Short mmCIF file of C-alpha atoms in Angstrom, two decimals:
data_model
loop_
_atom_site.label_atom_id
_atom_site.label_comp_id
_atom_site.label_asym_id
_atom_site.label_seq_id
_atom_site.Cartn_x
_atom_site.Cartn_y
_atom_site.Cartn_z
CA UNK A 6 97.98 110.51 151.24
CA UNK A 7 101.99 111.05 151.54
CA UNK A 8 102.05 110.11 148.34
CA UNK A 9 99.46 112.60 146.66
CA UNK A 10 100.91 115.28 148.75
CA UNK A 11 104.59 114.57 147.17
CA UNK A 12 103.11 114.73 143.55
CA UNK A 13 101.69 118.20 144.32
CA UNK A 14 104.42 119.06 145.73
CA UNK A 15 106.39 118.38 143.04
CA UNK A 16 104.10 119.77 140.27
CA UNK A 17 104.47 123.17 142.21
CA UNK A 18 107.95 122.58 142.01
CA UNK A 19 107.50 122.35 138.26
CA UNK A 20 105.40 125.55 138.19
CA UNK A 21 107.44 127.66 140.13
CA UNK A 22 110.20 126.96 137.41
CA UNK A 23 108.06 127.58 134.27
CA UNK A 24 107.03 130.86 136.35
CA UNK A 25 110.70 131.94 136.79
CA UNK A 26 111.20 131.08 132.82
CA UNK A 27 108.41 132.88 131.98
CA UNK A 28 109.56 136.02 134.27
CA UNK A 29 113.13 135.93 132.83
CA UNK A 30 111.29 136.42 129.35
CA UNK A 31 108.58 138.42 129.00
CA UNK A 32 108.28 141.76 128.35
CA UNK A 33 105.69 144.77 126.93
CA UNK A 34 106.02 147.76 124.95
CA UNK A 35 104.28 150.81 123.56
CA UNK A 36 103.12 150.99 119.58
CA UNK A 37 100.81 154.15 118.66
CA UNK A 38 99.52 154.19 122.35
CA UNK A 39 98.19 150.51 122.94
CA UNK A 40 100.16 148.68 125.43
CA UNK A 41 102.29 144.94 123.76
CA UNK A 42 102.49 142.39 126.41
CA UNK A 43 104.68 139.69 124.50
CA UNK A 44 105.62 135.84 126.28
CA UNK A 45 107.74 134.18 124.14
CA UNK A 46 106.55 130.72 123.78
CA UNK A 47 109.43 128.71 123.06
CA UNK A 48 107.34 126.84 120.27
CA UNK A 49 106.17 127.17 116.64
CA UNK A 50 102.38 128.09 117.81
CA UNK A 51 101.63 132.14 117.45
CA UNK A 52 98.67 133.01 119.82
CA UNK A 53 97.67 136.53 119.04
CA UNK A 54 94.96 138.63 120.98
CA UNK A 55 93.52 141.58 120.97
CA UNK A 56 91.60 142.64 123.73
CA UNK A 57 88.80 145.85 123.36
CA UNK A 58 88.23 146.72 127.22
CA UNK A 59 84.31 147.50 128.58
CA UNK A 60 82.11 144.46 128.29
CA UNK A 61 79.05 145.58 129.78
CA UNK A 62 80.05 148.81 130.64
CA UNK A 63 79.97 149.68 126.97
CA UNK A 64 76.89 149.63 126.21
CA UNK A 65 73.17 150.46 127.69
CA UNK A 66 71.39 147.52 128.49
CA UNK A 67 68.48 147.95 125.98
CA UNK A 68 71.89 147.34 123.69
CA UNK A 69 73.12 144.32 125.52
CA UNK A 70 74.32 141.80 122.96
CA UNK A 71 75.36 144.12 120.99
CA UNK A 72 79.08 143.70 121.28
CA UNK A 73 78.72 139.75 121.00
CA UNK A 74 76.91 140.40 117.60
CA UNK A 75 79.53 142.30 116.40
CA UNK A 76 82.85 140.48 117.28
CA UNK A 77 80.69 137.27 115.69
CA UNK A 78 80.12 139.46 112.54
CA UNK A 79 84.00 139.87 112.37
CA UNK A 80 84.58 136.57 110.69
CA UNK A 81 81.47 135.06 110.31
CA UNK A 82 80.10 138.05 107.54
CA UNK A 83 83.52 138.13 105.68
CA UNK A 84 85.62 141.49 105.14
CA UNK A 85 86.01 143.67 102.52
CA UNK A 86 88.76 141.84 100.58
CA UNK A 87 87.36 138.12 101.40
CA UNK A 88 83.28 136.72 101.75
CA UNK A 89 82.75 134.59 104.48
CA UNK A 90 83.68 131.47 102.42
CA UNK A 91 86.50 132.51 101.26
CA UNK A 92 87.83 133.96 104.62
CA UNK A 93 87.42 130.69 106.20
CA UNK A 94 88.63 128.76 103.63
CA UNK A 95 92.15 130.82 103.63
CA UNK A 96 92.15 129.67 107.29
CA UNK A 97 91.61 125.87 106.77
CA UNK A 98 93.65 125.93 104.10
CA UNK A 99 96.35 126.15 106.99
CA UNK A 100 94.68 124.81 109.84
CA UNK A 101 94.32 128.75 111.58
CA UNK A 102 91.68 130.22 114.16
CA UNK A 103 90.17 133.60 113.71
CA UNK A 104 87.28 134.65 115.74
CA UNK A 105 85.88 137.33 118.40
CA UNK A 106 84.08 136.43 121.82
CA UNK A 107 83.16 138.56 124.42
CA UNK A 108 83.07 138.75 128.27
CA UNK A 109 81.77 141.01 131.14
CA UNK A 110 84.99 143.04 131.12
CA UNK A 111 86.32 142.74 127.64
CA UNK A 112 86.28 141.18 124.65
CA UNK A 113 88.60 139.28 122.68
CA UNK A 114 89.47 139.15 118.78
CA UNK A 115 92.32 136.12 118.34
CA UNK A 116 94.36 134.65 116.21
CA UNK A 117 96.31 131.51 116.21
CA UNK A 118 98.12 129.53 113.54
CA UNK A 119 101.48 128.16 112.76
CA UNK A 120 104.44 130.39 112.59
CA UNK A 121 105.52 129.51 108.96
CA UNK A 122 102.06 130.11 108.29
CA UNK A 123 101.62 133.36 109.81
CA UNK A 124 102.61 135.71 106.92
CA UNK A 125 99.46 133.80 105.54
CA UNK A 126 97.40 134.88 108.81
CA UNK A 127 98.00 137.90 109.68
CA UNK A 128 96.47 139.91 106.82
CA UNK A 129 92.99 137.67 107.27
CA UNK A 130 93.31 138.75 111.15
CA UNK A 131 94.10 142.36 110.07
CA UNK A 132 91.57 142.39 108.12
CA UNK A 133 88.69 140.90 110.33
CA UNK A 134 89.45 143.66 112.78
CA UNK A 135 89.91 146.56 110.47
CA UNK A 136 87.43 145.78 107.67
CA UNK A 137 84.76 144.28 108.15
CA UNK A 138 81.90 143.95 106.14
CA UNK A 139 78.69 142.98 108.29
CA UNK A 140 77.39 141.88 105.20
CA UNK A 141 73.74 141.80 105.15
CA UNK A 142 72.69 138.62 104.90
CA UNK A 143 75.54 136.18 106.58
CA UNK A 144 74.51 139.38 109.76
CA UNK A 145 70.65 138.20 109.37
CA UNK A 146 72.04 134.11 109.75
CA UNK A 147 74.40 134.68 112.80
CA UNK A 148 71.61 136.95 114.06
CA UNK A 149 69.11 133.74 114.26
CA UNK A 150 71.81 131.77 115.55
CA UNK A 151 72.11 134.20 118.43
CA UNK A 152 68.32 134.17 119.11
CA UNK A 153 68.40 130.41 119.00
CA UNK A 154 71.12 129.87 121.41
CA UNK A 155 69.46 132.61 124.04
CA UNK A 156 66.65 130.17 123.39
CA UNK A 157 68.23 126.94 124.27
CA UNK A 158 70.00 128.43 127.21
CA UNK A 159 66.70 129.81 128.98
CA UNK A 160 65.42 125.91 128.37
CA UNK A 161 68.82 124.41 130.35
CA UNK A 162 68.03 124.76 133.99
CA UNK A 163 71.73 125.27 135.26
CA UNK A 164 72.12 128.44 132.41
CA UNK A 165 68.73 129.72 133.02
CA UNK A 166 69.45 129.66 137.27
CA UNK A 167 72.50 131.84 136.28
CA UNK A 168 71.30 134.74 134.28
CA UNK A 169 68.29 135.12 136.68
CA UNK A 170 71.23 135.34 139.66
CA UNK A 171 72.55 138.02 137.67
CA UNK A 172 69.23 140.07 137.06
CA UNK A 173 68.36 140.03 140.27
CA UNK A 174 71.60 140.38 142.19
CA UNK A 175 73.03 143.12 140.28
CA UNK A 176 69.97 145.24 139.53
CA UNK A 177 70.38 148.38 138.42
CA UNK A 178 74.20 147.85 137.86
CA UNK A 179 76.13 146.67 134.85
CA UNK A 180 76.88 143.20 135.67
CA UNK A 181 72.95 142.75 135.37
CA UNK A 182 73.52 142.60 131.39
CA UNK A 183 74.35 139.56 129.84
CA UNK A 184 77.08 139.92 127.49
CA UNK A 185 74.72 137.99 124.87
CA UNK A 186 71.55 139.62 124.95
CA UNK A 187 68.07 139.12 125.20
CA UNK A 188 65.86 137.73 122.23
CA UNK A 189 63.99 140.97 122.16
CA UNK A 190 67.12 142.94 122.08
CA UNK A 191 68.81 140.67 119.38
CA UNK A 192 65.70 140.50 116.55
CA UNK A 193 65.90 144.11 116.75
CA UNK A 194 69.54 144.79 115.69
CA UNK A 195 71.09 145.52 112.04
CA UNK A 196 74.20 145.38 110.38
CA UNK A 197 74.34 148.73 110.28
CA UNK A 198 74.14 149.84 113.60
CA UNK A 199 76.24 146.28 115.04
CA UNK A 200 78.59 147.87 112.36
CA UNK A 201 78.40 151.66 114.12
CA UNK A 202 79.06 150.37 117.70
CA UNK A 203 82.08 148.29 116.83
CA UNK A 204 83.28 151.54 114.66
CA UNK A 205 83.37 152.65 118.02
CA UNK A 206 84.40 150.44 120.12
CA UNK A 207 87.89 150.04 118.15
CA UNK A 208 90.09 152.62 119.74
CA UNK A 209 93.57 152.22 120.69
CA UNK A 210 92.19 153.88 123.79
CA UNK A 211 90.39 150.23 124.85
CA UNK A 212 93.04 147.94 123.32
CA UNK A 213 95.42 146.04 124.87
CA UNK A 214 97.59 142.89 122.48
CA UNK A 215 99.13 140.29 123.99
CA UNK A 216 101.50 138.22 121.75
CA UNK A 217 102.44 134.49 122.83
CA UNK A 218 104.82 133.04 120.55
CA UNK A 219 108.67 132.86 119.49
CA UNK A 220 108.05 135.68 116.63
CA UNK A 221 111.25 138.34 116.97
CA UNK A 222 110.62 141.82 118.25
CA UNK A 223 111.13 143.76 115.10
CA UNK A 224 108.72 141.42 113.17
CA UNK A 225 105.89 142.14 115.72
CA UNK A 226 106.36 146.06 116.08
CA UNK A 227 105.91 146.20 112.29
CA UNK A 228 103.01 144.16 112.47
CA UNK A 229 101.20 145.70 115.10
CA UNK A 230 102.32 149.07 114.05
CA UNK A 231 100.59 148.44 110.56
CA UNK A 232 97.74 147.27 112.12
CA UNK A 233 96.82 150.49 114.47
CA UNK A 234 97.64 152.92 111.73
CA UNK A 235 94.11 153.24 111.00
CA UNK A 236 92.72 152.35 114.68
CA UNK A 237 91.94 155.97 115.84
CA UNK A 238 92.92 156.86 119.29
CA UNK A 239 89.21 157.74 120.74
CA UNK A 240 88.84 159.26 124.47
CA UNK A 241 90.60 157.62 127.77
CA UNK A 242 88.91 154.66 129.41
CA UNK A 243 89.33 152.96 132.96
CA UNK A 244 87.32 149.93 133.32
CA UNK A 245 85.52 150.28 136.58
CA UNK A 246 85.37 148.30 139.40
CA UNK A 247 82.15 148.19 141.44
CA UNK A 248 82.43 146.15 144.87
CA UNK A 249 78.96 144.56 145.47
CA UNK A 250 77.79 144.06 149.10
CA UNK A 251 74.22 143.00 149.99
CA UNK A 252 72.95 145.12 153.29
CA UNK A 253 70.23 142.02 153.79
CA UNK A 254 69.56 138.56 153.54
CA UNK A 255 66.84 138.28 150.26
CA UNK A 256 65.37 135.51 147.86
CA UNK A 257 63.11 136.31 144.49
CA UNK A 258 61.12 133.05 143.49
CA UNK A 259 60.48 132.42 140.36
CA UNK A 260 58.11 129.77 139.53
CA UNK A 261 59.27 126.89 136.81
CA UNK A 262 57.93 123.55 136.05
CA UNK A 263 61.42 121.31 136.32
CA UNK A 264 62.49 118.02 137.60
CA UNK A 265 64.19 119.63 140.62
CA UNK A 266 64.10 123.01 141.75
CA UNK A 267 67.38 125.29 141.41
CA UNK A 268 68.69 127.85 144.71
CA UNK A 269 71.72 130.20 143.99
CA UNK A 270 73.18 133.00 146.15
CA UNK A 271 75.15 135.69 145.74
CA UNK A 272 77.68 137.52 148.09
CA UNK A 273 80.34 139.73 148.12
CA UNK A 274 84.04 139.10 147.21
CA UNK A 275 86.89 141.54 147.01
CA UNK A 276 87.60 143.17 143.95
CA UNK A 277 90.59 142.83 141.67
CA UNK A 278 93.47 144.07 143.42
CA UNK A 279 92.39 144.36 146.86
CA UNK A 280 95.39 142.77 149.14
CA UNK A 281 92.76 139.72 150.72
CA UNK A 282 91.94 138.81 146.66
CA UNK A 283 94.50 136.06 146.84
CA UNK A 284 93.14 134.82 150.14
CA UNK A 285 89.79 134.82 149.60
CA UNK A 286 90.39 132.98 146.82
CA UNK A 287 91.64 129.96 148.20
CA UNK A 288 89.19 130.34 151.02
CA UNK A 289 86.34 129.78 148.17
CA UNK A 290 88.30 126.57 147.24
CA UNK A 291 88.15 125.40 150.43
CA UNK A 292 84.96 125.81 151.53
CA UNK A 293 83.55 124.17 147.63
CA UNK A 294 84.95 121.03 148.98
CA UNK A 295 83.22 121.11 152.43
CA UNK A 296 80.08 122.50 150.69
CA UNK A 297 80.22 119.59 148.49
CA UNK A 298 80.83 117.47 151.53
CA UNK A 299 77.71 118.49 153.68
CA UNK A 300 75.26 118.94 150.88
CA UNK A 301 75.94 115.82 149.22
CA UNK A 302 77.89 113.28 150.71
CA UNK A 303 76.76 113.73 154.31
CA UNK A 304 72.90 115.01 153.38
CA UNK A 305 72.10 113.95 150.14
CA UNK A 306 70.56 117.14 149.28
CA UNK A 307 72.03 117.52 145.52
CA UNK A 308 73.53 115.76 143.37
CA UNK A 309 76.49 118.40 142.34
CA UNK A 310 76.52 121.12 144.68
CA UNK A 311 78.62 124.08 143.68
CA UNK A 312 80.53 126.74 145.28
CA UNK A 313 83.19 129.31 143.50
CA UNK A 314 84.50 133.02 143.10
CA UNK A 315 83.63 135.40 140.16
CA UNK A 316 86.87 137.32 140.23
CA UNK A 317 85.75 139.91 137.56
CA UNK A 318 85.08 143.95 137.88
CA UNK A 319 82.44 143.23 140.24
CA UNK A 320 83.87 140.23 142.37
CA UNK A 321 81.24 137.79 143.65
CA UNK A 322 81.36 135.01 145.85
CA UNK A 323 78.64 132.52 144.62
CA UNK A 324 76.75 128.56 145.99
CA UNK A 325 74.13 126.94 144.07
CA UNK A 326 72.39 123.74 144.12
CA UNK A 327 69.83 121.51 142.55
CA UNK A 328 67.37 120.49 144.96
CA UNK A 329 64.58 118.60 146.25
CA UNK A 330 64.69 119.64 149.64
CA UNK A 331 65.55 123.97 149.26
CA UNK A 332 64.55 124.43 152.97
CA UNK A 333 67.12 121.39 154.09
CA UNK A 334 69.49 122.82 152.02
CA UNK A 335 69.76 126.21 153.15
CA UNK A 336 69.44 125.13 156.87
CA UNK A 337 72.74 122.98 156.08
CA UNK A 338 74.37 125.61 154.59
CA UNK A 339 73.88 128.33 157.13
CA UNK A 340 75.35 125.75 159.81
CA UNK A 341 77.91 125.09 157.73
CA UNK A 342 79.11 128.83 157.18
CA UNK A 343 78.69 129.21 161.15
CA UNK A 344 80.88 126.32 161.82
CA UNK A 345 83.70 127.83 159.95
CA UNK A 346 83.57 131.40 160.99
CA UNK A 347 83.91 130.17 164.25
CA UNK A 348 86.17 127.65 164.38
CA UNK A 349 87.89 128.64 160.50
CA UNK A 350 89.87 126.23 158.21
CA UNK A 351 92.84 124.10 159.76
CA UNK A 352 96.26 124.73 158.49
CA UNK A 353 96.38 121.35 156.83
CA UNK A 354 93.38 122.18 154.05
CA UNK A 355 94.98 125.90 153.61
CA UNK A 356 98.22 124.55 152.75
CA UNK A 357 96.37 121.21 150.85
CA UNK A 358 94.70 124.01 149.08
CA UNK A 359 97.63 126.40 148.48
CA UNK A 360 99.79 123.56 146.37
CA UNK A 361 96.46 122.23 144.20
CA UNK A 362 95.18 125.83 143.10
CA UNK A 363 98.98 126.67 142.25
CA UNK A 364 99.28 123.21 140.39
CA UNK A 365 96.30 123.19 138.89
CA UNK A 366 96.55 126.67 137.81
CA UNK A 367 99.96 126.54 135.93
CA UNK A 368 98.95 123.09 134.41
CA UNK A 369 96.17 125.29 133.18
CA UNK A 370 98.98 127.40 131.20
CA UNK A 371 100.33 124.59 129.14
CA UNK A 372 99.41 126.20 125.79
CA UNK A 373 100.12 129.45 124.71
CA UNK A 374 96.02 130.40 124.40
CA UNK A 375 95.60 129.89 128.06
CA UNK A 376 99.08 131.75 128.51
CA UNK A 377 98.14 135.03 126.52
CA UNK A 378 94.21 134.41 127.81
CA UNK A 379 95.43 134.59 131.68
CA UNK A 380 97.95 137.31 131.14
CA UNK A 381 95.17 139.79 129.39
CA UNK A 382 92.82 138.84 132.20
CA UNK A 383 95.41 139.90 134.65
CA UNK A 384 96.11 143.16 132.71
CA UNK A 385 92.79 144.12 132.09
CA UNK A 386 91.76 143.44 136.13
CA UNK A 387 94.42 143.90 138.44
CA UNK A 388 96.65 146.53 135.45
CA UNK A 389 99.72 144.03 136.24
CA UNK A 390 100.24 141.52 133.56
CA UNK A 391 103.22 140.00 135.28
CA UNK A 392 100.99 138.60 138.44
CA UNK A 393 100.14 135.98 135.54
CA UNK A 394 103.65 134.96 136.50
CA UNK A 395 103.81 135.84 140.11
CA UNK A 396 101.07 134.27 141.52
CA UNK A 397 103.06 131.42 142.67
CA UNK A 398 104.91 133.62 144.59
CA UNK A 399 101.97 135.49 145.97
CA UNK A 400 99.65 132.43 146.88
CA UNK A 401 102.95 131.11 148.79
CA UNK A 402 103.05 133.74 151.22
CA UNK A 403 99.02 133.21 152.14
CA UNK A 404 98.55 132.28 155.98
CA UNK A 405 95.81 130.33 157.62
CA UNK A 406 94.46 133.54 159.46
CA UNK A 407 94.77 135.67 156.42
CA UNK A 408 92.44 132.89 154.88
CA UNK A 409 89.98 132.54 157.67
CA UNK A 410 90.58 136.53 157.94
CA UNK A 411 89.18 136.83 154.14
CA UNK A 412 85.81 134.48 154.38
CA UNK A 413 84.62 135.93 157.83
CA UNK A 414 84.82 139.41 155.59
CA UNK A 415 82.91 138.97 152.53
CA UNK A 416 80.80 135.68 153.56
CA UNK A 417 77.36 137.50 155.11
CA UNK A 418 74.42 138.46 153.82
CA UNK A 419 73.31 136.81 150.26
CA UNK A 420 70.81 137.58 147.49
CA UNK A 421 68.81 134.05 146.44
CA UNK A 422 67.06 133.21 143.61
CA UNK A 423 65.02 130.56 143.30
CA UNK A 424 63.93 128.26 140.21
CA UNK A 425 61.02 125.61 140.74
CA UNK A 426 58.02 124.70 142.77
CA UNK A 427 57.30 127.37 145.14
CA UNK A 428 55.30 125.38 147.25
CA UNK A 429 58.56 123.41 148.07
CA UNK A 430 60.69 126.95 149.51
CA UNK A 431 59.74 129.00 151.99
CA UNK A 432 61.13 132.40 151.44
CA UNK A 433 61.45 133.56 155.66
CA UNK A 434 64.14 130.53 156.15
CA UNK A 435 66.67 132.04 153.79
CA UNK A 436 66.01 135.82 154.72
CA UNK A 437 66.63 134.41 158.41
CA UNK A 438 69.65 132.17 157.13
CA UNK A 439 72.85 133.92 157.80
CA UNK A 440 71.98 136.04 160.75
CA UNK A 441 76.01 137.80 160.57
CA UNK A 442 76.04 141.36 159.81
CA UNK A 443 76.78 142.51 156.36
CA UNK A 444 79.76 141.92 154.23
CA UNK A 445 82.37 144.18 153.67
CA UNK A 446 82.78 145.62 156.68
CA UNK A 447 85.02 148.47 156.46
CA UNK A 448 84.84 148.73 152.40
#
């Protein structure tokens, strides 16, 4: 045990260094009115992306997939100056990546290649954002593609447990859309009108670039600058941030013919930028481990319990399970969150927990994707790029009550869904589970 506690402790040693490298370096500027966060790398890889703010809040939800279609169509139905085959050819030609995804809170259109190959790059990168062609019938193929993978996901328990979580936990608001759509929603969409919604979605208003890489300053202002000159400004947009607090313990059932039935719950969490983020953070961490503990290795009740923290725009704390025993499991559970709001974590798992999410997260930032990936998820959420780099720092300073403070807050009343044999659940023992008070007290 001294042992493993030395390694961590030396890995954060390691971490706090690249942090305070990193720091020394990095910087951001202003071109035409989208904000340049630029880490130089200190190799020959150029990571390049550009981030279009929203997710789900850009769209209605009879839309929802909308955005995913479209930053697919980017590379995948060519651009004006290249077809699809072409395109991708010019990019294994070099050994490049060009492609869009999407999230709750933003999407993503990147680029990364080789710097002496990057004069190559850019203009195929420049071009997927700016001209795109949505061609007709490479849209109709990515289009079934879509539809098929909604239709394999639905057939995977563990996929199918989490996009009913989100329907029924955030109903009526916008983190009740799934970023890739329903099979309905997908048939019915064209190129043109994929092609209309990214028209204007591509603002400088929404865009934020983050540039990892050892490319000089002058070089990426001209780039950049070239790039936006036909991006047109469009109106001012905050992302919002809805805090999510259930006033009552509930469960929707949902009957399924599996091999095991599936239980998730969601609670509240703080939302980006609140001062207890950090703490309940590692508080999650924490109690995954004893979660893990009670439900498997001391009750047998699942095989791979889980327990974690959605730290998007609405900030959830979530458990699930696969189980044959749902009424054993929640009884567990609610013992288990009793025990530690009243007797809380001991110093040694805070500080345990402290040096492995700081370790593991910084190991995480080894190459320059997960560098520019962490620092636009940090901009987008908390506005403050740099914490990308601070959070070493930040996570330092954390104390045992401000921990124990943090999961007595936000751990309380939970939404449930339920996957399975409804015979096996009954619904009254997990509206009676956590018998608390709400969450959020004080919100």
């Amino acid at each position: 045990m001294t042992k493993k506690i030395f390694l961590l402790a030396a890995a954060a040693m390691l971490s706090l260094q690249l942090a305070k490298a990193q720091s020394d370096k990095g910087y951001d500027m202003t071109i035409d009115g989208v904000k340049v966060i630029v880490q130089p790398s200190g190799n020959d890889i150029v990571e390049i992306q550009t981030i279009i703010k929203g997710g789900v809040q850009n769209y209605p939800a009879d839309k929802a997939g909308i955005e995913s279609l479209a930053l697919n169509a980017l590379t995948e139905c060519g651009t004006l100056k290249h077809d699809k085959n072409s395109f991708k050819n010019a990019l294994d030609k070099v050994n490049a990546s060009v492609y869009g995804l999407c999230g709750k809170d933003y999407s993503v259109i990147r680029m990364n290649c080789i710097k002496m190959d990057f004069d190559d790059v850019w203009p195929l990168y420049a071009e997927a954002i700016t001209i795109p062609k949505f061609d007709a019938k490479e849209f109709a193929r990515i289009r079934q593609d879509a539809v098929n993978n909604l239709k394999e996901q639905d057939s995977q328990p563990d996929a199918a447990i989490n996009k009913y979580a989100d329907k029924v936990a955030f109903a009526g608001r916008d983190y009740a859309k799934d970023p890739y759509g329903t099979v309905p929603v997908i048939e019915k969409l064209t190129p043109e009108e994929t092609r209309a919604y990214y028209q204007s979605i591509l603002t400088r208003s929404r865009m934020t670039i983050v540039v990892v890489s050892s490319l000089d300053r002058p070089v990426i202002e001209q780039k950049i600058g070239q790039l936006l000159a036909g991006i047109k400004q469009g109106a001012p947009f905050h992302l919002k941030k809805d805090f999510f607090r259930a006033y009552k313990n509930s469960i929707a059932i949902e009957p399924r013919e599996l091999a095991t039935n599936y239980v998730e719950g969601t609670t509240s969490g703080p939302s980006p930028g609140m001062d207890d983020y950090n703490a309940f953070n590692v508080a999650m961490r924490i109690f995954a481990n004893r979660h893990f503990l009670y439900i498997r290795t001391k009750n047998g009740l699942s095989y791979a319990p889980q327990s974690w923290f959605t730290g998007g725009s609405t900030a959830v704390a979530r458990f699930a399970v696969s189980t044959t025993q749902p009424d054993k499991y929640i009884e567990v559970f609610s013992k288990l969150v009793d025990t530690i709001k009243q007797t809380g974590f001991t110093k040694d798992e805070v500080e345990d927990m402290k040096v492995t999410y700081l370790t593991g997260f910084y190991y995480r930032q080894e190459t320059n994707q997960a560098q520019a990936a962490s620092i636009a998820a940090n901009e987008v959420l908390f506005d403050n790029w740099r914490r990308a780099i601070t959070l070493v720092s930040d996570v330092k300073k954390l104390t045992v009550t401000q921990v124990n403070d943090a999961f007595r807050k936000y751990i309380g009343n939970i939404v449930w869904v339920y996957q399975g044999d409804p015979k096996k659940v009954t619904a009254q023992a997990y509206i009676n589970g956590l018998n608390r008070g709400d969450a959020g007290a004080g919100q």
